[in-house]
XYZ file of C-alpha atoms in Angstrom:
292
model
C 46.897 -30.339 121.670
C 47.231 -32.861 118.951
C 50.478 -34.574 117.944
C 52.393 -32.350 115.401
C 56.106 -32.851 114.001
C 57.629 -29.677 115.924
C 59.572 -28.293 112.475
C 56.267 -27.879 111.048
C 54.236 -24.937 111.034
C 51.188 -25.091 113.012
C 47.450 -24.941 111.468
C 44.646 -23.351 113.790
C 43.274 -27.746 113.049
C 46.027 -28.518 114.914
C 45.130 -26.878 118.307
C 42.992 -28.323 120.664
C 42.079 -25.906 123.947
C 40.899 -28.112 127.088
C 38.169 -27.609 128.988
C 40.768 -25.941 132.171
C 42.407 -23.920 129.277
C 39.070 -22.996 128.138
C 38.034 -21.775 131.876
C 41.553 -20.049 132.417
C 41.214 -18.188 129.261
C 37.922 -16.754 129.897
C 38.461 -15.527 133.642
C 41.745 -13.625 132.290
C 39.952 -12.102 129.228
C 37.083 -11.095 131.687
C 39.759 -10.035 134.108
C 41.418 -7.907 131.437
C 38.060 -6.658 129.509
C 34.896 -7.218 131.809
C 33.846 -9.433 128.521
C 32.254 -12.578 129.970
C 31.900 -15.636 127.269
C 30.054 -18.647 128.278
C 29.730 -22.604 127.243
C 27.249 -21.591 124.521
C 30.201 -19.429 123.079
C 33.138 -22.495 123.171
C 32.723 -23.431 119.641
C 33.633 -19.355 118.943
C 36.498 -19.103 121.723
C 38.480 -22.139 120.578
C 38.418 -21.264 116.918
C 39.326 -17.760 117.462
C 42.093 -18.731 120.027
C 43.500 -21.375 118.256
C 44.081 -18.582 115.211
C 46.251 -16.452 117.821
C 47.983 -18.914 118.716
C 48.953 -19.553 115.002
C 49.431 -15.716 114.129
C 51.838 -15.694 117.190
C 53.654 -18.566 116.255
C 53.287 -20.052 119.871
C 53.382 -23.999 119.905
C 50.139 -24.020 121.915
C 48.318 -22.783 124.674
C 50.748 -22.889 127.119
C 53.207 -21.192 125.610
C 50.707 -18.881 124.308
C 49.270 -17.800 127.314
C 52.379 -17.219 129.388
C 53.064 -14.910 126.553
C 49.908 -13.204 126.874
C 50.871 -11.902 130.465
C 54.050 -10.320 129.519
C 53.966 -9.379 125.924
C 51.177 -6.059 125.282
C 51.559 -6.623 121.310
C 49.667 -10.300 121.746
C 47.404 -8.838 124.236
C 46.242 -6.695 121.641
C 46.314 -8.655 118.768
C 43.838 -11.215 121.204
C 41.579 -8.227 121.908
C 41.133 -7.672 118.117
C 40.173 -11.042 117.139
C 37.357 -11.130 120.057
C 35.872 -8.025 120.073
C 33.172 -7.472 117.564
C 33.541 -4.129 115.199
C 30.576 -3.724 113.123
C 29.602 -0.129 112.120
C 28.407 2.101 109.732
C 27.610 5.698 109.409
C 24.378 7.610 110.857
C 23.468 4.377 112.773
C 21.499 4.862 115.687
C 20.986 8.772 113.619
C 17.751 9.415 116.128
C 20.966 10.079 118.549
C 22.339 12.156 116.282
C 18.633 14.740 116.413
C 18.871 14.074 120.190
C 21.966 15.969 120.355
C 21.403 18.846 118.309
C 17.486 19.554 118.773
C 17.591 19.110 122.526
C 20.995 17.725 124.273
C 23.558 20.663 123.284
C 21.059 23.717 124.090
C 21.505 22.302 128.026
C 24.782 21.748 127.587
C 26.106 25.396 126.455
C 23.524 27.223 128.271
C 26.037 25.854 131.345
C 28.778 26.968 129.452
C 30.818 30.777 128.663
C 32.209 30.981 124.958
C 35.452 29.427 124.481
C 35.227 26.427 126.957
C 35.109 23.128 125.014
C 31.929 20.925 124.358
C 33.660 17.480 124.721
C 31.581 14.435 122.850
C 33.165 10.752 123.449
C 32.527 7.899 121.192
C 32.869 4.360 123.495
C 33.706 2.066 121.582
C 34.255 4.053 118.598
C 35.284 1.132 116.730
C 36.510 2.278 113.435
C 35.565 5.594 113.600
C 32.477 5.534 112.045
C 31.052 7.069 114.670
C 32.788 9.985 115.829
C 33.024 11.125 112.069
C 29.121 10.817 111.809
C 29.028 13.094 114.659
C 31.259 15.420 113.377
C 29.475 15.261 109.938
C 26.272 15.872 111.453
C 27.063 18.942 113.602
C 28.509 20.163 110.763
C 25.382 19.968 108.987
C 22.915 20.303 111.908
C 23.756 22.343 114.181
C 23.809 25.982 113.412
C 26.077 26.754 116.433
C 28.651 24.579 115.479
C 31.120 27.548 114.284
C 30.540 29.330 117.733
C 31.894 26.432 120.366
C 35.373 24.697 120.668
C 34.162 21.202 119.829
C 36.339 18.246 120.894
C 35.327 14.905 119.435
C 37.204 11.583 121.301
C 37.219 8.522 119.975
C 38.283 5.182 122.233
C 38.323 1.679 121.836
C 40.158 -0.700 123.683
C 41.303 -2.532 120.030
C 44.462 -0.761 119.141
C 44.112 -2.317 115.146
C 40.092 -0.619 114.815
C 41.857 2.428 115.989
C 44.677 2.620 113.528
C 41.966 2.076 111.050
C 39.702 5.027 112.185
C 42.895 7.289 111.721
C 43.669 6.307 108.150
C 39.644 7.280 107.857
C 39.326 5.033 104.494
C 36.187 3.095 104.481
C 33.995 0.881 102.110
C 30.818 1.861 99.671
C 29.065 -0.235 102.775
C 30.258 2.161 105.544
C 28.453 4.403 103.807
C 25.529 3.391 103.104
C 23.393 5.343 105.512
C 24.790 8.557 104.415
C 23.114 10.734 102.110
C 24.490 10.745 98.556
C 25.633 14.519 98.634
C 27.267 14.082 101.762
C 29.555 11.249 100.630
C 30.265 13.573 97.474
C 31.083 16.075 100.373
C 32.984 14.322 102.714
C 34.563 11.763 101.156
C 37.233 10.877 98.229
C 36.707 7.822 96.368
C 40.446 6.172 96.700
C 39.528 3.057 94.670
C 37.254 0.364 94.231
C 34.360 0.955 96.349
C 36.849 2.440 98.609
C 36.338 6.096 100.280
C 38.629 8.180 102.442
C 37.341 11.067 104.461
C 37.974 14.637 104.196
C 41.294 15.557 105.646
C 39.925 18.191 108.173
C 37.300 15.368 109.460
C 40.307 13.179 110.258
C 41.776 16.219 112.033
C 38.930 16.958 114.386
C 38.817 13.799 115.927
C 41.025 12.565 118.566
C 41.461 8.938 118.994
C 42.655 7.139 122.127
C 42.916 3.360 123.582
C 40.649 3.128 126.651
C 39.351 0.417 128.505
C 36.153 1.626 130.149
C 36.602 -0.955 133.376
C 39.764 0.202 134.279
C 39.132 2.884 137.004
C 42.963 4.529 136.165
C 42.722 4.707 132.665
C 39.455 6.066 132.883
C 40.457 8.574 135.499
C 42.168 10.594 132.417
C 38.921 11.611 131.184
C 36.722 14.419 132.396
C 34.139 16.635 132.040
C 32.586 15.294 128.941
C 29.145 16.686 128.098
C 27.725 13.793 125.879
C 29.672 9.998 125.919
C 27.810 7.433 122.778
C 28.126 4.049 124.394
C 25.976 1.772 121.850
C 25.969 -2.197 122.208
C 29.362 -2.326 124.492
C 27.760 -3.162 127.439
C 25.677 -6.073 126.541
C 28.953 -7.771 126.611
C 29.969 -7.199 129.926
C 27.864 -9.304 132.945
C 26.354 -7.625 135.994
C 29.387 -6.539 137.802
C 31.861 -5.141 134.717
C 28.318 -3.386 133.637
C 28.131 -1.614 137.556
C 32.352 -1.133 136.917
C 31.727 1.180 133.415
C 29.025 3.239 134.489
C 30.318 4.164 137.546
C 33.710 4.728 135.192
C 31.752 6.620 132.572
C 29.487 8.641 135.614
C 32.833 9.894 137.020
C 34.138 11.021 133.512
C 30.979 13.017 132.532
C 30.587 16.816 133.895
C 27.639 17.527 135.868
C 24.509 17.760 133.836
C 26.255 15.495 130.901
C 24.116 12.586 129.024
C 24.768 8.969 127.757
C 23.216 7.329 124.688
C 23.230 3.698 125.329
C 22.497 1.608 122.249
C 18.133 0.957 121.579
C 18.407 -2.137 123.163
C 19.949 -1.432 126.643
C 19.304 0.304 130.016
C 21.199 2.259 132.213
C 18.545 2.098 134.775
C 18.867 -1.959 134.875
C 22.440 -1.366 135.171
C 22.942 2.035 137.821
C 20.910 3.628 139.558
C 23.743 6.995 139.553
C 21.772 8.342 136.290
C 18.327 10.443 135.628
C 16.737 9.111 132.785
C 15.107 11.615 130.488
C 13.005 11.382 127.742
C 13.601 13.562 125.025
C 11.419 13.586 121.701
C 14.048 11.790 119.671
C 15.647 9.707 122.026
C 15.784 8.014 126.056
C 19.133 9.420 127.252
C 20.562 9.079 130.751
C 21.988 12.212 132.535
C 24.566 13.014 134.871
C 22.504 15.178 137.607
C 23.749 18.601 137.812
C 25.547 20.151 140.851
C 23.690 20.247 143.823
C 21.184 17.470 141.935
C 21.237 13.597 142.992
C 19.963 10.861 140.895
């Protein structure tokens, strides 16, 4: 680190990250997320770092890191600075056709009236996601009234999460969504500033969840349908092998994942069926008394 006068605050200018701190920092935050960041991605890492270290008020990266291991609060605050949160509603919406014209007539056909349908949003990021889903059965799905519907929404960023509760979201959010359903749905709250409809923010559950850790992931069960777009590009071979055996264990037999247009389960696990469905590739969870 450069020279400062110690009764000074500290400027993210002022810290310099070495190449061992560099190289210590990325095995933890692999160790911790399954997020791998490379040489090509320094120039990012130190910049970002460097700001924690300033939010936190640590005098470097030292002191910073030993911090990291015993305080959750700075843990989290790291995770939100690296993680990337971009969103909107109805993206990926051929997903959204998937599910209603094909993926929940298998799914309640295995079903009796009165036991949940349970769809998971990983990452779910703000909550742009989860509410489009909700939205969309809503609109789509004329059996919507006729099933217990639970709608989970996880991230491992505890501040996206916070904001996917308060449900208020900007005139670029919404973009995707049909004009009459933003008059539906949403309040305008100020400025090119929306909040969603009060039940919406009821029907989904939110939750912290890191999809590599086998215990945390252990809570969840028998989901019919998980929307995993764009996490897993992040992750390198081994941390991809580590979530889909996570997420394989947490769907019920028969249950699908929508990876995001660019990825592959089947480069990735070879535990799924993939089926191709007019609107979408999904990858499916074999039945009882199936194998993949």
């Amino acid at each position: 680190m450069a020279s400062v006068n110690p009764t000074e605050p500290l400027v993210a200018s002022d810290i310099r990250i070495t190449d061992p701190e560099f190289r210590r920092f990325c095995d933890f935050f692999y160790r911790r997320t399954g997020i791998v960041f490379g040489d090509t991605q320094r120039v990012y890492v130190d910049r970002r770092l460097a700001d924690c270290i300033v939010a936190a008020g640590s005098r470097g990266f030292a002191e910073h890191f030993a911090r990291l291991l015993v305080e959750p609060r700075e843990m989290e605050r790291l995770i939100s600075l690296f993680t990337v949160n971009e969103t909107y509603f109805y993206r990926e919406e051929y997903q959204l056709r998937c599910l209603t014209s094909t993926l929940l007539d298998g799914i309640v056909a295995r079903k009796r009236i009165g036991q949940p349908v349970r769809l998971w949003s990983m990452p779910c990021s703000t909550g742009e996601e989860p509410y489009s889903i909700a939205i969309w059965l809503l609109e789509n799905w004329a059996e919507v009234d006729r099933w217990d519907i639970e709608i989970i929404g996880s991230d491992i960023d505890t501040k996206v999460l916070e904001a996917a509760e308060a449900g208020e979201y900007s005139e670029r959010a919404l973009m995707r969504l049909p004009r009459p359903l933003v008059d539906k749905y949403f309040t305008r709250i100020g400025d090119k500033r929306y909040r969603i409809d009060e039940g919406l923010r009821g029907s989904v559950q939110f939750s912290r969840v890191n999809v590599i850790d086998q215990a945390e992931m252990a809570r969840w069960r028998g989901i019919d349908v998980v929307f995993c777009r764009n996490m897993l590009i992040y992750f390198d071979e081994v941390s991809r092998r580590t979530a889909a055996g996570n997420l394989y264990d947490s769907l019920a037999p028969g249950g699908y994942i929508c990876l995001g247009h660019t990825e592959s389960m089947s480069r990735i696990s070879p535990l799924f069926e993939v089926r191709r469905f007019p609107d979408a590739i999904v990858y499916q969870k074999p039945e009882e008394g199936g194998h993949a």
